Amino acid sequence: MKVRVRFAPSPTGGLHLGGVRTVLYNYLFARANGGDFILRIEDTDQGRFVEGAEQYIMDCLEWCGLRPDESPVKGGPHEPYRQSERKHLYHQYAKQLVDAGHAYYAFDTPEEIEKMRTEHRKDEYSNAQYDTTTRVLMRNSLTLSADETAKLLADGTPHVIRIKMPEHTTVQLTDMIRGEISFDSSIVDDKVLLKADGMPTYHLAVVVDDYLMEITHAFRGEEWLPSAPVHVLLWQYLGWKDKMPQWAHLPLILKPDGHGKLSKRDGDRLGFPVFAMNWKDPKTGDLTKGFREMGFLPQAFVNMLALLGWNDGSGQEIFSMEELIMRFDISRVHKGGAKFDFEKAKWFNHQYIQQTPDDELAVLARPYIEEHVTAPAEALLKKVIPLIKDRCTLLPDFWAQGHFFFTTPEITERAAITDKWNDQKQAFFSEWIYKLESISQWDAVTIEASFNDLAAAQGIKKGDIMLPFRIMLVGGKYGPGVFAIAELIGREETVKRIKGIINK
RNA sequence: GGCGCGUUGGUCAAUCGGCUAAGACGCCUCCCUUUCACGGAGGAAUGACGGGUUCGAUUCCCGUACGUGCUACCA
């Protein structure tokens, strides 16, 4: 049987890094097994629909290089791929379950349910569930006569269809990551399968669509584990048990500090991205920063995510997509959640910047340079890249570490010059700018030789004037070799920057 | 509260009964570099707790603790 997996996001906002990891594991598994990777949009909640979210999700997948074989826009043999467009499909299966006695109609209003919850709560911490013990108190086709039910239905009374969970049945499932897991059916409530608006809930839709789309392996977050028995029962009740996909519940990605699932707010609070790309909420207008805009390379982002909860046991950490496809093994995925470490994420990006060819880096860095200077010379950019790349972790660093090549810097560490300034240094630089004018060969070696010669002639220590010279050219105490900088910015600019300091 | 899942340094983690417990990030020291990085050499830092099983437990089993998730006509 051909392997078929799916990523089934709900289009409600930005794509969380945990979501991207789920896509990635799906993708790697599909590719390694010659299978298909499907993108299915789970938009059954009309109330939470967010304009643009679906396109955004697809853009994120594209950026990460995780292209679906079948999707709402690409199409495929199981169209449509949006659950809202599949609405008509679900009712018959819900009906089938009712007819078989595995589900029932429930006519309770939200107020009635709320009343039941508060009146029958077992303790102060929880509400009563609509389940095997409370359903006999409610208005549903189990408590109503067949005639009453038929009349309510005929009158178009708003209703839902709920699964009738069996009492004291042990539901077992085998998880590819966790092994055997079992639940007592009595503890899970009678989940709504079909909502009053005719839309299915996740529980029905995921089973029906996974069946119809011939999904063989289903990967999802650990938060779904508690409702897994509902899904297993549904597969059984619908008569599809031998077609049920193999499950894998992925561990959660947790907050770096404190506790709990990593959320968008943690990113805002701690200063790192949580979404793959910038997300602008169309309702509030709030912009949430993404890894892409923060200057991550997609390959680094993907590599980092792959290693968050998985490793191949060899100690290797840098993997190309092809290597990941070959080495990834779902059974080696960790069971426990992992705290997200932004420092490690940056380390991955640094590694990828170092291994990216200079001309590709020039293309990637250019936009960040162009935020500050118009039309930087390609030749200069190409010479600058190798000089500064090893001190660049994120793409914007190419500006932070190389701005002085393109424009006269602001002197941010003036004290490094003025604190120990004296007539001797003043004399050195005043003299040196004349020497520079007559240098025959404008390159780092010749410039440095001239510098050394004059220092020796004037009896001044080189160490005393190197730092001031750097500040003049760079503005601060950082950057590649000063003479290389002088070579690249040229004679005129070098002299100008020295004069800018000594003529004050 | 109930139920599920989990628990090796600060973080990510290897180990599938023999451990003097890998490696990486971060941190510290030194070297290199007349700057900052990169690089190199070192260092500090780990099996939640209690019982079993076993010649031998980080590894297997059971409790406890802790963490985390779920407990919606949301996914």
Coordinates of C-alpha atoms (C1' of nucleotides) in Angstrom, one line a residue:
Chain A
M1 CA 0.0 0.0 0.0
K2 CA 1.3 3.4 -0.9
V3 CA 2.3 5.6 2.0
R4 CA 0.1 8.7 2.3
V5 CA 0.4 11.3 5.0
R6 CA -1.2 14.7 5.6
F7 CA -0.7 18.0 7.3
A8 CA -4.1 19.3 8.4
P9 CA -3.8 22.8 9.8
S10 CA -6.7 25.0 10.8
P11 CA -6.4 28.4 9.0
T12 CA -6.7 30.5 12.2
G13 CA -3.5 32.5 12.2
G14 CA 0.3 32.3 12.0
L15 CA 2.1 29.0 11.5
H16 CA 3.7 28.0 14.8
L17 CA 7.1 26.3 14.7
G18 CA 5.6 23.2 16.2
G19 CA 3.3 23.1 13.2
V20 CA 6.2 23.4 10.8
R21 CA 7.9 20.5 12.6
T22 CA 4.8 18.4 12.2
V23 CA 4.8 19.2 8.5
L24 CA 8.5 18.4 8.3
Y25 CA 8.1 15.0 9.9
N26 CA 5.2 14.2 7.6
Y27 CA 7.2 15.3 4.6
L28 CA 10.3 13.3 5.5
F29 CA 8.3 10.2 6.2
A30 CA 6.5 10.5 2.9
R31 CA 9.7 11.1 0.9
A32 CA 11.6 8.3 2.6
N33 CA 8.8 5.9 1.8
G34 CA 8.0 7.0 -1.7
G35 CA 4.7 8.3 -0.5
D36 CA 2.4 11.3 -1.0
F37 CA 2.3 14.3 1.2
I38 CA -1.1 16.0 1.4
L39 CA -2.1 19.4 2.6
R40 CA -5.7 19.5 3.9
I41 CA -7.3 22.6 5.3
E42 CA -9.4 21.9 8.4
D43 CA -11.7 25.0 8.3
T44 CA -14.7 23.5 9.9
D45 CA -14.9 26.2 12.5
Q46 CA -16.6 29.1 10.8
G47 CA -16.2 31.3 13.8
R48 CA -12.4 31.1 13.9
F49 CA -11.8 31.5 10.1
V50 CA -9.1 34.1 9.5
E51 CA -8.7 35.7 6.1
G52 CA -5.4 35.0 4.4
A53 CA -4.3 32.3 6.8
E54 CA -4.5 29.5 4.3
Q55 CA -2.4 31.4 1.8
Y56 CA 0.0 32.2 4.6
I57 CA 0.4 28.5 5.5
M58 CA 1.1 27.6 1.9
D59 CA 3.7 30.4 1.7
C60 CA 5.4 29.0 4.8
L61 CA 5.6 25.5 3.4
E62 CA 7.0 26.9 0.2
W63 CA 9.6 28.9 2.0
C64 CA 10.7 25.8 3.9
G65 CA 10.8 23.7 0.8
L66 CA 8.1 21.3 2.0
R67 CA 5.8 21.1 -1.1
P68 CA 2.7 19.1 -0.9
D69 CA 1.8 16.6 -3.6
E70 CA -1.9 17.3 -3.2
S71 CA -3.4 20.5 -1.8
P72 CA -6.4 22.9 -2.2
V73 CA -4.5 24.8 -5.0
K74 CA -2.6 22.0 -6.5
G75 CA -5.6 19.6 -6.5
G76 CA -5.3 15.9 -6.6
P77 CA -7.4 12.7 -6.7
H78 CA -9.3 13.4 -3.6
E79 CA -10.6 17.0 -4.1
P80 CA -11.7 19.1 -2.6
Y81 CA -9.0 19.6 0.1
R82 CA -10.8 22.1 2.2
Q83 CA -13.2 20.6 4.7
S84 CA -15.6 23.4 4.4
E85 CA -16.0 22.4 0.8
R86 CA -16.5 18.8 1.8
K87 CA -19.4 19.7 4.2
H88 CA -21.9 17.5 2.3
L89 CA -19.8 14.4 2.8
Y90 CA -19.9 14.1 6.5
H91 CA -23.6 13.9 7.2
Q92 CA -24.1 10.5 5.7
Y93 CA -21.4 9.0 8.0
A94 CA -22.9 10.7 11.0
K95 CA -26.3 9.3 10.0
Q96 CA -24.7 5.9 9.5
L97 CA -23.4 6.0 13.1
V98 CA -26.8 7.0 14.5
D99 CA -28.5 4.2 12.6
A100 CA -26.0 1.7 14.0
G101 CA -26.7 3.0 17.5
H102 CA -23.2 4.4 17.9
A103 CA -24.3 8.0 17.9
Y104 CA -27.4 10.0 18.7
Y105 CA -29.2 13.3 18.1
A106 CA -29.0 15.8 20.9
F107 CA -31.3 18.8 21.0
D108 CA -30.0 20.5 24.1
T109 CA -29.4 24.2 23.9
P110 CA -26.1 25.6 25.1
E111 CA -27.9 27.0 28.2
E112 CA -29.2 23.6 29.0
I113 CA -25.8 22.0 28.7
E114 CA -24.3 24.7 30.8
K115 CA -26.9 24.2 33.5
M116 CA -26.2 20.4 33.5
R117 CA -22.4 21.1 33.8
T118 CA -22.7 23.3 36.8
E119 CA -25.3 21.2 38.6
H120 CA -23.6 17.9 38.2
R121 CA -20.0 18.9 38.6
K122 CA -18.2 16.3 40.6
D123 CA -15.9 18.8 42.3
E124 CA -14.9 22.4 42.2
Y125 CA -12.2 21.9 39.6
S126 CA -14.1 20.5 36.7
N127 CA -17.4 20.7 34.9
A128 CA -19.5 17.6 34.4
Q129 CA -19.2 16.1 30.9
Y130 CA -21.9 15.2 28.5
D131 CA -21.2 11.5 28.9
T132 CA -22.4 8.0 29.7
T133 CA -23.8 9.2 33.1
T134 CA -25.3 12.6 32.2
R135 CA -26.7 11.9 28.8
V136 CA -29.8 10.2 30.3
L137 CA -30.7 13.6 31.9
M138 CA -30.6 15.4 28.6
R139 CA -32.9 15.9 25.6
N140 CA -31.6 13.5 23.0
S141 CA -32.8 10.6 20.9
L142 CA -31.7 8.3 23.7
T143 CA -34.2 9.8 26.2
L144 CA -36.8 10.9 23.8
S145 CA -39.2 8.5 22.1
A146 CA -38.7 7.8 18.4
D147 CA -41.8 9.8 17.6
E148 CA -40.7 12.8 19.6
T149 CA -37.2 12.6 18.0
A150 CA -38.7 12.4 14.5
K151 CA -41.0 15.3 15.1
L152 CA -38.1 17.5 16.4
L153 CA -36.1 16.6 13.4
A154 CA -38.9 17.3 11.0
D155 CA -39.5 20.7 12.6
G156 CA -35.9 21.6 12.0
T157 CA -35.0 21.9 15.6
P158 CA -31.4 22.8 16.0
H159 CA -29.4 19.7 17.0
V160 CA -26.0 18.0 17.0
I161 CA -25.0 14.4 16.6
R162 CA -22.9 13.0 19.4
I163 CA -21.0 9.8 19.6
K164 CA -22.3 7.3 22.1
M165 CA -19.2 6.3 24.0
P166 CA -19.4 2.8 25.4
E167 CA -19.1 2.1 29.1
H168 CA -16.0 0.5 30.5
T169 CA -14.4 -0.6 27.3
T170 CA -10.7 -0.5 27.0
V171 CA -9.6 1.3 23.8
Q172 CA -6.1 0.5 22.7
L173 CA -3.9 2.0 20.1
T174 CA -0.4 1.6 19.0
D175 CA 1.6 4.8 18.6
M176 CA 4.7 4.7 16.5
I177 CA 6.5 6.8 19.1
R178 CA 5.0 5.7 22.4
G179 CA 4.0 2.1 21.8
E180 CA 0.9 0.7 23.3
I181 CA -1.5 3.2 24.9
S182 CA -4.9 2.3 26.4
F183 CA -7.9 4.3 27.7
D184 CA -11.1 3.5 29.5
S185 CA -13.9 4.6 27.2
S186 CA -16.0 5.8 30.2
I187 CA -13.7 8.7 30.9
V188 CA -14.1 10.4 27.6
D189 CA -17.3 12.4 26.9
D190 CA -19.8 12.0 24.1
K191 CA -18.0 14.3 21.7
V192 CA -20.1 16.2 19.2
L193 CA -19.5 14.8 15.7
L194 CA -21.8 17.0 13.6
K195 CA -22.5 20.5 14.7
A196 CA -25.8 22.4 14.6
D197 CA -24.6 24.3 11.6
G198 CA -24.1 21.0 9.7
M199 CA -20.3 21.2 9.8
P200 CA -18.4 18.2 11.3
T201 CA -16.2 18.7 14.3
Y202 CA -12.5 17.7 14.0
H203 CA -13.3 14.3 15.4
L204 CA -15.6 13.2 12.6
A205 CA -13.8 15.1 9.9
V206 CA -10.4 13.7 10.6
V207 CA -11.6 10.2 10.5
V208 CA -13.8 10.5 7.4
D209 CA -11.2 12.5 5.5
D210 CA -8.3 10.3 6.5
Y211 CA -10.3 7.3 5.3
L212 CA -11.5 8.9 2.1
M213 CA -8.0 10.3 1.3
E214 CA -6.5 6.9 2.0
I215 CA -4.1 8.2 4.7
T216 CA -1.8 5.5 6.0
H217 CA 0.1 7.3 8.7
A218 CA -1.2 10.2 10.8
F219 CA 1.2 12.5 12.7
R220 CA -0.2 15.1 15.1
G221 CA 0.7 16.9 18.3
E222 CA 0.6 15.1 21.7
E223 CA -2.4 17.3 22.7
W224 CA -4.6 15.0 20.6
L225 CA -3.8 11.9 22.6
P226 CA -6.7 12.2 25.0
S227 CA -9.2 12.2 22.2
A228 CA -7.5 9.4 20.3
P229 CA -9.9 6.8 21.7
V230 CA -12.8 8.6 20.1
H231 CA -11.1 8.4 16.7
V232 CA -10.2 4.8 17.1
L233 CA -13.8 4.0 18.0
L234 CA -15.0 5.9 15.0
W235 CA -12.8 4.0 12.7
Q236 CA -14.2 0.8 14.2
Y237 CA -17.9 1.9 14.2
L238 CA -17.7 3.1 10.6
G239 CA -16.4 -0.3 9.6
W240 CA -13.0 0.9 8.5
K241 CA -10.8 -0.5 11.2
D242 CA -8.4 -2.3 8.9
K243 CA -7.8 1.0 7.1
M244 CA -7.0 3.0 10.2
P245 CA -3.7 4.9 9.8
Q246 CA -0.8 4.3 12.1
W247 CA -0.6 7.0 14.7
A248 CA 2.3 9.0 15.9
H249 CA 1.7 11.7 18.5
L250 CA 4.5 14.2 18.5
P251 CA 6.0 15.7 21.7
L252 CA 5.2 19.3 22.4
I253 CA 7.6 22.2 22.1
L254 CA 7.7 24.0 25.4
K255 CA 8.5 27.5 26.6
P256 CA 12.3 28.1 27.2
D257 CA 11.6 29.4 30.6
G258 CA 8.7 28.6 32.9
H259 CA 6.3 25.9 31.8
G260 CA 3.8 25.0 29.2
K261 CA 3.4 25.0 25.5
L262 CA 5.4 27.5 23.5
S263 CA 3.0 30.2 22.4
K264 CA 3.1 33.3 20.2
R265 CA 3.2 35.4 23.4
D266 CA 6.3 33.8 24.6
G267 CA 8.1 34.9 21.5
D268 CA 6.9 38.5 22.0
R269 CA 7.9 38.4 25.6
L270 CA 11.4 36.7 25.2
G271 CA 12.3 38.4 21.9
F272 CA 12.4 35.5 19.4
P273 CA 10.1 34.4 16.7
V274 CA 7.6 31.6 17.1
F275 CA 6.0 31.7 13.6
A276 CA 7.8 30.7 10.5
M277 CA 7.1 34.0 8.7
N278 CA 5.7 37.4 9.6
W279 CA 2.1 37.2 10.4
K280 CA -0.2 40.2 10.4
D281 CA -3.5 39.6 12.0
P282 CA -6.1 41.1 9.6
K283 CA -8.5 42.0 12.5
T284 CA -6.2 43.6 15.0
G285 CA -3.4 44.6 12.6
D286 CA -0.9 43.2 15.0
L287 CA 2.3 42.0 13.4
T288 CA 4.1 38.9 14.8
K289 CA 7.7 38.5 13.6
G290 CA 8.7 35.3 11.8
F291 CA 12.0 33.4 11.5
R292 CA 12.2 34.3 7.8
E293 CA 12.1 38.1 8.5
M294 CA 14.4 37.7 11.4
G295 CA 17.1 36.5 9.0
F296 CA 17.0 32.8 9.2
L297 CA 17.8 30.6 6.2
P298 CA 15.0 28.2 5.5
Q299 CA 17.5 25.2 5.5
A300 CA 18.8 26.2 8.9
F301 CA 15.2 26.6 10.2
V302 CA 14.2 23.2 9.0
N303 CA 17.4 21.5 10.2
M304 CA 16.9 23.1 13.7
L305 CA 13.3 21.9 13.8
A306 CA 14.2 18.4 12.7
L307 CA 16.6 18.1 15.6
L308 CA 14.1 19.4 18.1
G309 CA 12.9 16.1 19.4
W310 CA 14.7 13.8 17.1
N311 CA 18.3 12.7 16.3
D312 CA 19.8 9.8 14.5
G313 CA 22.1 8.8 17.4
S314 CA 25.3 9.6 15.6
G315 CA 25.9 13.0 17.1
Q316 CA 25.6 14.6 13.7
E317 CA 23.6 17.8 13.8
I318 CA 23.8 19.4 10.4
F319 CA 21.7 17.6 7.8
S320 CA 20.7 18.6 4.3
M321 CA 17.1 17.9 3.4
E322 CA 18.3 14.8 1.4
E323 CA 20.2 13.5 4.4
L324 CA 17.2 14.1 6.7
I325 CA 15.0 12.1 4.3
M326 CA 17.5 9.2 4.4
R327 CA 18.1 9.3 8.2
F328 CA 14.8 10.3 9.7
D329 CA 13.2 7.6 11.7
I330 CA 9.9 8.3 13.4
S331 CA 10.5 5.7 16.1
R332 CA 13.6 7.7 17.2
V333 CA 11.4 10.8 18.0
H334 CA 11.5 11.7 21.6
K335 CA 8.6 11.1 23.9
G336 CA 9.1 14.0 26.1
G337 CA 8.5 17.7 25.2
A338 CA 11.5 19.9 24.4
K339 CA 12.0 23.4 25.6
F340 CA 12.8 25.7 22.7
D341 CA 16.3 27.2 22.8
F342 CA 16.7 30.3 20.6
E343 CA 20.5 30.3 21.2
K344 CA 20.8 26.9 19.6
A345 CA 18.5 28.0 16.8
K346 CA 20.9 30.9 16.0
W347 CA 23.8 28.5 16.1
F348 CA 22.2 26.5 13.4
N349 CA 21.8 29.6 11.3
H350 CA 25.4 30.6 11.8
Q351 CA 26.5 27.2 10.6
Y352 CA 24.4 27.5 7.5
I353 CA 25.7 31.0 6.7
Q354 CA 29.3 29.6 7.0
Q355 CA 28.6 26.8 4.5
T356 CA 26.7 28.9 2.0
P357 CA 28.8 30.0 -1.0
D358 CA 29.7 33.7 -1.0
D359 CA 27.8 34.6 -4.1
E360 CA 24.7 33.1 -2.7
L361 CA 25.3 35.0 0.5
A362 CA 25.7 38.2 -1.5
V363 CA 22.2 37.7 -2.9
L364 CA 20.8 37.0 0.6
A365 CA 22.6 39.9 2.2
R366 CA 21.8 42.5 -0.4
P367 CA 18.3 43.3 0.7
Y368 CA 19.6 44.0 4.2
I369 CA 22.3 46.3 2.9
E370 CA 19.8 48.0 0.6
E371 CA 17.6 48.9 3.6
H372 CA 20.3 51.5 4.3
V373 CA 22.2 52.3 1.1
T374 CA 20.9 52.5 -2.4
A375 CA 22.4 50.3 -5.0
P376 CA 25.5 49.0 -3.3
A377 CA 28.2 48.0 -5.8
E378 CA 28.1 44.3 -6.6
A379 CA 31.9 44.0 -6.7
L380 CA 32.2 45.6 -3.3
L381 CA 29.5 43.4 -1.8
K382 CA 31.2 40.3 -3.1
K383 CA 34.5 41.3 -1.5
V384 CA 32.9 42.2 1.8
I385 CA 31.0 38.9 2.3
P386 CA 34.0 36.6 2.9
L387 CA 35.5 39.2 5.3
I388 CA 32.5 39.4 7.6
K389 CA 30.5 36.2 7.2
D390 CA 32.0 34.3 10.2
R391 CA 30.7 37.0 12.5
C392 CA 27.2 36.9 11.0
T393 CA 24.6 34.8 12.7
L394 CA 21.4 36.2 11.2
L395 CA 21.1 37.9 7.8
P396 CA 20.7 41.5 9.2
D397 CA 24.2 41.0 10.7
F398 CA 25.6 41.5 7.3
W399 CA 24.7 45.2 7.7
A400 CA 25.6 45.4 11.3
Q401 CA 29.0 43.9 10.6
G402 CA 29.7 45.5 7.3
H403 CA 28.0 48.9 7.1
F404 CA 31.3 50.8 7.3
F405 CA 32.2 49.4 3.9
F406 CA 29.3 51.1 2.3
T407 CA 28.9 54.3 4.2
T408 CA 30.9 56.5 6.5
P409 CA 30.2 55.2 10.0
E410 CA 29.0 57.1 13.0
I411 CA 31.7 56.9 15.6
T412 CA 30.1 55.0 18.5
E413 CA 33.3 54.5 20.5
R414 CA 34.9 57.8 20.3
A415 CA 36.3 57.5 23.8
A416 CA 38.6 54.7 22.6
I417 CA 40.4 57.5 20.6
T418 CA 40.0 60.6 22.7
D419 CA 40.8 59.1 26.1
K420 CA 44.5 58.5 25.3
W421 CA 44.9 61.0 22.5
N422 CA 48.1 63.0 22.5
D423 CA 50.2 65.2 20.2
Q424 CA 52.3 62.2 19.1
K425 CA 49.3 60.4 17.7
Q426 CA 48.0 63.6 16.2
A427 CA 51.3 64.0 14.5
F428 CA 51.4 60.4 13.3
F429 CA 48.0 60.6 11.5
S430 CA 48.6 64.1 10.2
E431 CA 51.7 62.8 8.5
W432 CA 50.4 59.5 7.5
I433 CA 47.6 60.9 5.3
Y434 CA 50.2 62.6 3.2
K435 CA 52.1 59.3 2.9
L436 CA 48.8 57.6 1.9
E437 CA 48.3 60.0 -0.9
S438 CA 51.5 58.8 -2.5
I439 CA 51.2 55.1 -2.0
S440 CA 51.8 53.4 -5.3
Q441 CA 49.9 50.2 -4.7
W442 CA 46.6 50.6 -2.8
D443 CA 46.3 47.2 -1.1
A444 CA 46.3 46.0 2.5
V445 CA 49.9 44.9 2.5
T446 CA 51.3 48.1 1.2
I447 CA 49.1 50.2 3.4
E448 CA 50.2 48.3 6.5
A449 CA 53.8 48.6 5.5
S450 CA 53.5 52.3 5.2
F451 CA 51.8 52.4 8.6
N452 CA 54.6 50.4 10.1
D453 CA 57.3 52.4 8.5
L454 CA 56.0 55.7 9.7
A455 CA 55.3 54.3 13.2
A456 CA 58.9 53.2 13.4
A457 CA 60.2 56.4 12.1
Q458 CA 58.3 58.4 14.6
G459 CA 59.1 56.0 17.5
I460 CA 55.4 55.4 18.2
K461 CA 54.1 52.0 19.3
K462 CA 51.9 50.4 16.6
G463 CA 49.6 49.1 19.3
D464 CA 48.8 52.6 20.4
I465 CA 47.5 53.7 17.1
M466 CA 45.9 50.5 15.7
L467 CA 42.8 50.9 17.8
P468 CA 42.3 54.6 17.0
F469 CA 42.7 53.8 13.3
R470 CA 40.1 51.1 13.6
I471 CA 37.6 53.5 15.3
M472 CA 38.2 56.0 12.5
L473 CA 37.3 53.5 9.8
V474 CA 34.7 51.4 11.6
G475 CA 33.3 53.5 14.3
G476 CA 33.6 50.7 16.9
K477 CA 35.9 48.0 18.2
Y478 CA 34.9 45.3 15.8
G479 CA 35.3 44.1 12.3
P480 CA 37.9 42.4 10.1
G481 CA 41.5 43.5 9.7
V482 CA 41.7 47.3 9.4
F483 CA 44.1 47.4 6.5
A484 CA 41.8 45.2 4.5
I485 CA 39.0 47.6 5.3
A486 CA 41.1 50.5 4.1
E487 CA 41.9 48.7 0.9
L488 CA 38.2 48.1 0.1
I489 CA 36.9 51.5 1.0
G490 CA 39.7 53.1 -1.1
R491 CA 42.3 55.8 -0.6
E492 CA 40.0 58.8 -0.7
E493 CA 37.5 57.4 1.8
T494 CA 40.3 56.2 4.1
V495 CA 41.9 59.6 4.2
K496 CA 38.6 61.3 4.6
R497 CA 37.7 59.2 7.7
I498 CA 41.1 59.9 9.3
K499 CA 40.7 63.6 8.7
G500 CA 37.2 63.4 10.1
I501 CA 38.8 62.6 13.5
I502 CA 42.1 64.4 13.6
N503 CA 40.7 67.7 12.3
K504 CA 38.2 68.1 15.1
Chain B
rG1 C1' -10.1 16.9 40.6
rG2 C1' -10.2 12.9 36.7
rC3 C1' -7.6 10.7 32.7
rG4 C1' -3.4 10.3 29.3
rC5 C1' 1.7 11.1 28.3
rG6 C1' 6.4 12.1 30.0
rU7 C1' 11.1 12.6 33.5
rU8 C1' 19.7 11.8 31.9
rG9 C1' 24.0 18.6 33.1
rG10 C1' 20.9 25.4 32.5
rU11 C1' 19.1 23.7 27.3
rC12 C1' 19.0 19.8 23.2
rA13 C1' 20.4 15.0 24.0
rA14 C1' 23.5 9.5 23.3
rU15 C1' 23.0 5.0 25.9
rC16 C1' 18.6 -0.3 23.9
rG17 C1' 21.9 -4.6 31.6
rG18 C1' 28.6 -3.8 32.3
rC19 C1' 29.4 3.7 32.9
rU20 C1' 35.5 6.0 34.4
rA21 C1' 27.4 8.4 31.6
rA22 C1' 29.0 10.6 24.5
rG23 C1' 28.2 14.9 21.7
rA24 C1' 26.1 19.9 20.8
rC25 C1' 24.3 24.9 22.5
rG26 C1' 25.2 28.2 26.4
rC27 C1' 28.7 29.5 30.3
rC28 C1' 34.0 30.0 32.3
rU29 C1' 39.6 29.8 31.6
rC30 C1' 43.7 29.9 28.3
rC31 C1' 45.9 30.2 23.2
rC32 C1' 45.4 32.6 18.3
rU33 C1' 44.1 37.6 16.7
rU34 C1' 47.7 44.8 18.3
rU35 C1' 39.8 45.1 17.6
rC36 C1' 35.3 41.8 17.5
rA37 C1' 34.4 37.3 15.8
rC38 C1' 36.1 32.5 13.7
rG39 C1' 39.3 28.7 15.2
rG40 C1' 42.2 25.7 18.9
rA41 C1' 43.0 23.7 24.0
rG42 C1' 40.9 23.0 28.7
rG43 C1' 37.0 23.4 32.6
rA44 C1' 32.4 23.5 35.6
rA45 C1' 27.7 21.0 35.1
rU46 C1' 23.5 15.2 34.5
rG47 C1' 20.6 9.7 35.6
rA48 C1' 13.7 13.1 40.4
rC49 C1' 12.9 9.8 44.8
rG50 C1' 11.7 5.0 47.1
rG51 C1' 11.2 -0.1 46.5
rG52 C1' 11.9 -4.4 43.7
rU53 C1' 14.2 -8.0 39.5
rU54 C1' 19.5 -9.1 38.6
rC55 C1' 26.2 -11.1 39.8
rG56 C1' 25.3 -6.1 38.1
rA57 C1' 20.8 -1.1 37.0
rU58 C1' 20.5 5.4 33.8
rU59 C1' 18.8 1.1 31.1
rC60 C1' 13.5 -3.8 33.1
rC61 C1' 9.0 -3.7 36.8
rC62 C1' 6.1 -1.2 40.7
rG63 C1' 5.0 3.0 43.7
rU64 C1' 5.7 8.3 44.9
rA65 C1' 7.0 13.1 43.4
rC66 C1' 7.3 16.5 39.7
rG67 C1' 6.3 18.3 34.8
rU68 C1' 3.0 18.5 30.7
rG69 C1' -1.5 17.8 27.8
rC70 C1' -6.7 17.0 27.5
rU71 C1' -11.2 17.5 30.1
rA72 C1' -15.9 23.0 24.1
rC73 C1' -21.3 22.6 18.9
rC74 C1' -11.8 24.9 18.8
rA75 C1' -8.6 22.6 16.3

